[in-house]
């Protein structure tokens, strides 16, 4: 099972000392965080894509990811998320294939619609068309990575005639794709149709809602003939803050929670931790809480945590990564694998595993579900 971090790159005032990092400091802190994740043996680092303040996450994530690949040894990279609605799929195809080469295959990506309304008109798009944009743009992206001399005409961009995206994917094998969403069943259907991964970043949602969405994706994954429902590729988001006692963790983290733009001034920290995956306590409490998620959603393949948010100082974030990598993840790995049935994959597909499947694998088909729909539903 893969464990890692994701960052939204928020530039947030530290409520304790009043300092606000510059954009340069925030960007360089992100590099330090990824290098620390690599050092402690985590598997994945993912970055958000933002075009607006107060975020210093990249508008073009492959720039950051390619750099991080050059300064790390084993860490893999992803996005959280790539905006499939407001980013031209031709640009996605070219940029991520280029970054895939530079990363020597240590790269996949997560696609999402984005939830910042003003961004859509900045790129000439209508947020009311978010679902159709996601569906059409992703289908074109698959063609661009799997076909040459593409002829295409759709609703949301100019037609293409005899167009070949370059560079071609490394080893002629496109990056694995996750579809990230919170509440849209159409996106769960899309992920299932293509046999892609499904990532539910439920950091603001209760586990009952998350389980409902994951189970929908699993059922449709099986319906389209990609395998049994429990073999579907699932990832979850999470957020934690840890100390040697629960009381110390809550005392330290409370001012950051109370003043964070993303969830401050709303529910209390206790209410939020009861309803969402936010766990503020000891490493043992984090382990116990997160082991329970497999009971709710089934055995899954990727768990990402957000640690560098709410204005937390870099030194504190690095300490949290150390605890996560040395005290929490080793136990979670062991326990998750001990309960996983032999037929359920431990990890999501990687570049190496996809290359090993060969060029005739369904992964290389634009629409692998065609002709494979089962009679299960």
Coordinates of C-alpha atoms in Angstrom, one line a residue:
X1 CA 0.0 0.0 0.0
X2 CA 1.2 3.5 -0.8
X3 CA 1.4 6.2 1.8
X4 CA 2.3 9.8 1.2
X5 CA 1.6 13.5 1.4
X6 CA -0.4 16.0 -0.6
X7 CA -0.1 19.8 -0.4
X8 CA -2.4 22.6 -1.5
X9 CA 0.4 25.2 -1.1
X10 CA -1.7 27.6 1.0
X11 CA 0.1 30.8 2.1
X12 CA -1.4 31.2 5.5
X13 CA -0.5 33.5 8.5
X14 CA 0.9 31.7 11.5
X15 CA -1.6 32.6 14.2
X16 CA 1.0 32.0 17.0
X17 CA 3.8 34.3 15.8
X18 CA 2.0 36.3 13.2
X19 CA 4.4 35.6 10.4
X20 CA 3.3 35.0 6.8
X21 CA 5.7 33.2 4.5
X22 CA 6.6 34.8 1.2
X23 CA 5.6 32.9 -2.0
X24 CA 9.3 32.0 -2.5
X25 CA 9.6 30.6 1.1
X26 CA 6.4 28.6 0.6
X27 CA 7.7 27.1 -2.6
X28 CA 11.1 26.2 -1.2
X29 CA 9.4 24.8 1.9
X30 CA 7.4 22.5 -0.4
X31 CA 10.7 21.2 -1.8
X32 CA 12.0 20.5 1.7
X33 CA 8.8 18.7 2.6
X34 CA 9.1 16.4 -0.4
X35 CA 12.7 15.6 0.3
X36 CA 11.8 14.8 3.9
X37 CA 9.0 12.5 2.7
X38 CA 11.6 10.7 0.6
X39 CA 14.0 10.5 3.5
X40 CA 11.6 8.8 5.9
X41 CA 10.4 6.2 3.3
X42 CA 7.0 7.6 2.2
X43 CA 5.8 6.6 -1.3
X44 CA 4.1 9.6 -2.8
X45 CA 4.0 13.4 -2.8
X46 CA 1.2 15.1 -4.6
X47 CA 0.7 18.8 -5.3
X48 CA -2.5 20.8 -6.0
X49 CA -2.9 23.1 -9.0
X50 CA -4.0 26.7 -8.2
X51 CA -4.2 29.9 -10.2
X52 CA -5.3 32.2 -7.4
X53 CA -4.1 33.5 -4.0
X54 CA -3.6 32.6 -1.2
X55 CA -1.9 29.6 -2.8
X56 CA 1.6 29.0 -4.0
X57 CA 0.8 25.6 -5.4
X58 CA 1.9 25.6 -9.1
X59 CA -0.4 26.6 -11.9
X60 CA 1.5 24.0 -13.9
X61 CA 2.3 21.1 -11.5
X62 CA 4.7 19.3 -13.9
X63 CA 7.3 22.1 -13.3
X64 CA 7.4 21.3 -9.6
X65 CA 7.1 17.6 -9.9
X66 CA 10.0 17.3 -12.4
X67 CA 12.2 19.3 -10.1
X68 CA 11.2 17.2 -7.1
X69 CA 12.0 14.0 -9.1
X70 CA 15.5 15.3 -9.6
X71 CA 16.2 15.9 -5.9
X72 CA 14.7 12.7 -4.5
X73 CA 15.6 9.0 -4.8
X74 CA 12.5 6.8 -4.7
X75 CA 9.5 9.1 -4.1
X76 CA 6.7 9.0 -6.7
X77 CA 4.7 12.0 -7.6
X78 CA 1.1 12.9 -8.4
X79 CA -1.3 15.8 -8.3
X80 CA -4.1 16.7 -6.1
X81 CA -5.5 17.7 -8.5
X82 CA -4.8 18.5 -12.1
X83 CA -7.7 20.7 -13.3
X84 CA -9.1 18.7 -16.3
X85 CA -11.8 21.3 -16.8
X86 CA -9.8 24.5 -17.2
X87 CA -6.5 23.1 -18.5
X88 CA -6.4 22.2 -22.2
X89 CA -6.1 18.4 -22.5
X90 CA -3.4 18.9 -25.2
X91 CA -1.4 20.8 -22.7
X92 CA -1.9 18.1 -20.1
X93 CA -0.9 15.4 -22.5
X94 CA 2.3 17.2 -23.5
X95 CA 3.4 18.5 -20.1
X96 CA 2.8 15.3 -18.1
X97 CA 4.4 13.1 -20.7
X98 CA 7.5 15.3 -20.6
X99 CA 7.5 15.3 -16.8
X100 CA 7.1 11.5 -16.9
X101 CA 10.3 11.2 -18.9
X102 CA 12.2 13.5 -16.5
X103 CA 10.9 11.5 -13.5
X104 CA 11.9 8.2 -15.1
X105 CA 8.3 7.0 -14.7
X106 CA 7.8 8.0 -11.1
X107 CA 4.7 10.0 -11.9
X108 CA 0.9 9.6 -12.2
X109 CA -1.8 12.2 -11.9
X110 CA -5.1 12.8 -10.3
X111 CA -7.8 14.7 -12.3
X112 CA -10.4 17.0 -10.8
X113 CA -12.9 19.6 -11.8
X114 CA -11.8 22.2 -9.3
X115 CA -14.0 24.0 -6.8
X116 CA -12.9 27.6 -7.2
X117 CA -15.7 29.2 -9.2
X118 CA -13.8 32.3 -10.5
X119 CA -11.1 30.2 -12.2
X120 CA -13.5 28.9 -14.9
X121 CA -14.1 32.3 -16.7
X122 CA -10.4 33.1 -16.4
X123 CA -9.8 30.3 -18.9
X124 CA -13.0 30.9 -20.9
X125 CA -15.0 28.1 -19.3
X126 CA -18.4 27.8 -17.7
X127 CA -18.5 26.2 -14.2
X128 CA -22.1 25.0 -15.0
X129 CA -20.5 22.8 -17.7
X130 CA -18.0 21.3 -15.3
X131 CA -19.1 17.7 -15.6
X132 CA -19.4 17.7 -19.5
X133 CA -16.0 19.4 -19.6
X134 CA -14.4 16.7 -17.4
X135 CA -15.9 13.9 -19.5
X136 CA -15.0 15.3 -22.9
X137 CA -11.5 16.6 -22.0
X138 CA -10.5 13.3 -20.4
X139 CA -11.6 11.2 -23.4
X140 CA -9.5 13.4 -25.6
X141 CA -6.5 13.1 -23.2
X142 CA -6.7 9.3 -23.5
X143 CA -6.7 9.5 -27.2
X144 CA -3.7 11.9 -27.3
X145 CA -1.7 9.5 -25.1
X146 CA -2.7 6.4 -27.0
X147 CA -3.0 7.4 -30.6
X148 CA -1.0 9.4 -33.2
X149 CA -2.5 11.6 -35.9
X150 CA -5.6 12.3 -33.9
X151 CA -8.6 13.8 -35.7
X152 CA -11.1 15.1 -33.1
X153 CA -14.0 17.5 -32.8
X154 CA -15.8 18.3 -29.6
X155 CA -17.8 21.0 -27.9
X156 CA -15.3 22.8 -25.8
X157 CA -12.1 23.4 -27.8
X158 CA -11.1 23.8 -31.4
X159 CA -10.9 20.7 -33.6
X160 CA -7.7 18.7 -34.1
X161 CA -6.5 17.4 -37.5
X162 CA -3.7 14.8 -37.8
X163 CA -2.4 16.0 -34.4
X164 CA 0.3 14.0 -32.6
X165 CA 1.1 15.0 -29.0
X166 CA 4.8 15.1 -28.2
X167 CA 6.7 13.8 -26.5
X168 CA 5.1 10.4 -26.5
X169 CA 4.6 8.8 -23.1
X170 CA 7.7 7.1 -21.7
X171 CA 7.9 3.5 -23.0
X172 CA 4.7 4.3 -24.9
X173 CA 2.9 3.8 -21.6
X174 CA 0.8 6.8 -20.4
X175 CA 0.8 7.7 -16.7
X176 CA -1.8 6.0 -14.5
X177 CA -4.8 8.3 -13.8
X178 CA -6.8 8.8 -10.7
X179 CA -10.1 10.7 -10.7
X180 CA -10.5 12.8 -7.6
X181 CA -13.9 14.0 -6.5
X182 CA -16.1 14.4 -3.4
X183 CA -19.7 14.4 -4.4
X184 CA -20.3 13.8 -8.1
X185 CA -21.4 10.3 -9.0
X186 CA -20.7 11.1 -12.7
X187 CA -17.0 11.2 -12.0
X188 CA -17.1 7.9 -10.1
X189 CA -18.8 6.5 -13.2
X190 CA -16.1 7.9 -15.4
X191 CA -13.3 6.4 -13.3
X192 CA -15.0 3.0 -13.4
X193 CA -15.7 3.1 -17.1
X194 CA -12.0 3.5 -18.0
X195 CA -10.8 1.3 -15.2
X196 CA -8.9 4.1 -13.6
X197 CA -8.2 4.9 -10.0
X198 CA -10.7 6.7 -7.8
X199 CA -9.5 9.1 -5.0
X200 CA -11.9 10.4 -2.5
X201 CA -10.4 13.3 -0.6
X202 CA -12.8 13.2 2.2
X203 CA -11.0 15.6 4.6
X204 CA -14.3 17.6 5.0
X205 CA -16.7 14.7 4.9
X206 CA -17.9 12.0 7.1
X207 CA -16.9 8.4 6.5
X208 CA -20.5 7.4 5.6
X209 CA -20.5 9.7 2.6
X210 CA -17.1 8.5 1.6
X211 CA -18.1 4.9 1.8
X212 CA -21.2 5.5 -0.3
X213 CA -19.1 7.1 -3.1
X214 CA -16.4 4.5 -3.0
X215 CA -18.9 1.7 -3.1
X216 CA -20.6 3.3 -6.2
X217 CA -17.3 3.3 -8.0
X218 CA -16.5 -0.3 -7.0
X219 CA -19.8 -1.5 -8.2
X220 CA -19.4 0.2 -11.6
X221 CA -15.8 -0.9 -11.9
X222 CA -17.0 -4.5 -11.7
X223 CA -19.9 -3.8 -14.0
X224 CA -17.5 -2.6 -16.7
X225 CA -15.5 -5.8 -16.5
X226 CA -12.2 -4.6 -15.0
X227 CA -12.3 -7.1 -12.1
X228 CA -14.2 -7.7 -9.0
X229 CA -15.5 -4.7 -6.9
X230 CA -12.9 -5.3 -4.2
X231 CA -10.1 -5.1 -6.8
X232 CA -10.9 -1.5 -7.8
X233 CA -8.1 1.0 -7.2
X234 CA -9.1 3.4 -4.3
X235 CA -7.3 6.2 -2.5
X236 CA -8.3 8.4 0.4
X237 CA -7.2 11.7 1.8
X238 CA -6.5 12.4 5.5
X239 CA -5.1 15.0 7.9
X240 CA -3.5 14.5 11.3
X241 CA -1.5 16.4 13.9
X242 CA 0.5 14.3 16.4
X243 CA 2.3 14.7 19.7
X244 CA 3.3 12.4 22.6
X245 CA -0.1 13.0 24.3
X246 CA -3.5 13.9 23.0
X247 CA -3.6 17.0 25.3
X248 CA -0.3 18.3 24.0
X249 CA -1.4 17.8 20.4
X250 CA -4.7 19.6 20.9
X251 CA -3.0 22.5 22.8
X252 CA -0.5 23.1 20.0
X253 CA -2.8 22.6 17.0
X254 CA -5.9 24.4 18.3
X255 CA -4.9 28.0 17.3
X256 CA -3.9 26.8 13.8
X257 CA -7.3 25.0 13.4
X258 CA -9.3 28.0 14.8
X259 CA -7.7 30.5 12.5
X260 CA -7.2 28.4 9.3
X261 CA -9.2 29.9 6.4
X262 CA -10.2 26.5 5.1
X263 CA -12.0 25.4 8.3
X264 CA -11.5 28.0 11.0
X265 CA -14.4 29.9 12.6
X266 CA -16.8 27.1 12.0
X267 CA -17.2 23.8 13.9
X268 CA -15.0 23.3 16.9
X269 CA -11.9 21.2 16.5
X270 CA -13.6 18.5 18.5
X271 CA -16.7 18.5 16.3
X272 CA -14.5 18.5 13.2
X273 CA -12.4 15.6 14.3
X274 CA -15.5 13.6 15.2
X275 CA -17.0 14.1 11.7
X276 CA -14.0 14.0 9.4
X277 CA -10.6 12.2 9.2
X278 CA -8.8 15.0 11.1
X279 CA -7.1 13.3 14.0
X280 CA -5.3 15.3 16.6
X281 CA -3.6 13.1 19.1
X282 CA -1.0 10.5 19.5
X283 CA 0.5 8.3 16.8
X284 CA -1.4 5.4 18.3
X285 CA -4.7 7.2 17.9
X286 CA -3.9 8.0 14.3
X287 CA -3.1 4.3 13.6
X288 CA -6.3 3.1 15.2
X289 CA -8.5 5.7 13.4
X290 CA -7.0 5.1 9.9
X291 CA -7.0 1.3 10.2
X292 CA -10.8 1.6 10.6
X293 CA -11.2 3.2 7.2
X294 CA -10.6 -0.1 5.4
X295 CA -13.6 -1.5 7.3
X296 CA -15.8 1.3 5.8
X297 CA -14.5 1.5 2.2
X298 CA -12.8 -1.9 1.7
X299 CA -9.1 -2.6 1.2
X300 CA -7.6 0.4 -0.6
X301 CA -4.2 1.2 -2.2
X302 CA -3.2 4.8 -1.5
X303 CA -3.5 7.0 1.6
X304 CA -2.4 10.6 1.4
X305 CA -2.1 13.0 4.3
X306 CA -2.1 16.8 4.4
X307 CA 0.3 18.1 7.0
X308 CA 1.7 21.5 5.7
X309 CA -1.4 23.7 6.0
X310 CA -3.0 26.3 8.3
X311 CA 0.2 28.3 8.8
X312 CA 2.2 25.5 10.6
X313 CA 5.9 26.3 10.7
X314 CA 8.1 24.3 8.4
X315 CA 10.1 22.8 11.4
X316 CA 6.8 21.5 12.8
X317 CA 5.7 20.0 9.5
X318 CA 9.1 18.2 9.1
X319 CA 8.7 16.8 12.6
X320 CA 5.2 15.6 11.7
X321 CA 6.6 13.8 8.6
X322 CA 9.2 12.2 10.7
X323 CA 6.6 10.8 13.1
X324 CA 4.3 9.7 10.2
X325 CA 7.1 7.9 8.4
X326 CA 8.8 6.2 11.4
X327 CA 6.0 5.5 13.9
X328 CA 2.7 5.5 12.0
X329 CA 3.2 4.3 8.4
X330 CA 5.2 1.1 9.3
X331 CA 2.4 -0.1 11.5
X332 CA -0.3 0.8 9.0
X333 CA 1.5 -1.0 6.2
X334 CA 1.8 -4.2 8.3
X335 CA -1.8 -4.1 9.5
X336 CA -3.4 -3.2 6.2
X337 CA -1.5 -6.0 4.4
X338 CA -2.3 -8.6 7.1
X339 CA -6.0 -8.1 6.4
X340 CA -5.8 -7.8 2.6
X341 CA -7.1 -10.8 0.6
X342 CA -4.6 -12.2 -1.8
X343 CA -6.6 -11.3 -4.9
X344 CA -6.8 -7.6 -4.0
X345 CA -3.9 -5.5 -5.2
X346 CA -1.7 -3.9 -2.6
X347 CA -0.5 -1.0 -4.7
X348 CA -2.0 1.0 -7.5
X349 CA -0.5 0.5 -11.0
X350 CA 3.0 1.9 -11.4
X351 CA 4.9 2.7 -14.6
X352 CA 6.9 -0.5 -14.2
X353 CA 3.8 -2.7 -13.7
X354 CA 2.0 -1.1 -16.6
X355 CA 5.0 -1.6 -18.9
X356 CA 5.2 -5.3 -17.7
X357 CA 1.6 -5.8 -18.8
X358 CA 2.7 -5.2 -22.4
X359 CA 1.2 -3.2 -25.3
X360 CA -1.9 -5.4 -25.6
X361 CA -3.1 -4.7 -22.1
X362 CA -6.5 -3.1 -21.8
X363 CA -4.8 -0.1 -20.2
X364 CA -3.6 0.9 -23.7
X365 CA -7.1 1.0 -25.1
X366 CA -8.9 4.3 -25.3
X367 CA -12.2 2.8 -24.1
X368 CA -11.3 -0.5 -22.4
X369 CA -14.9 -0.9 -21.1
X370 CA -16.3 -1.4 -24.6
X371 CA -17.2 -5.0 -25.1
X372 CA -16.4 -5.9 -21.5
X373 CA -19.6 -4.9 -19.7
X374 CA -20.6 -7.7 -17.4
X375 CA -24.1 -8.9 -16.6
X376 CA -23.6 -8.0 -12.9
X377 CA -25.7 -4.8 -13.1

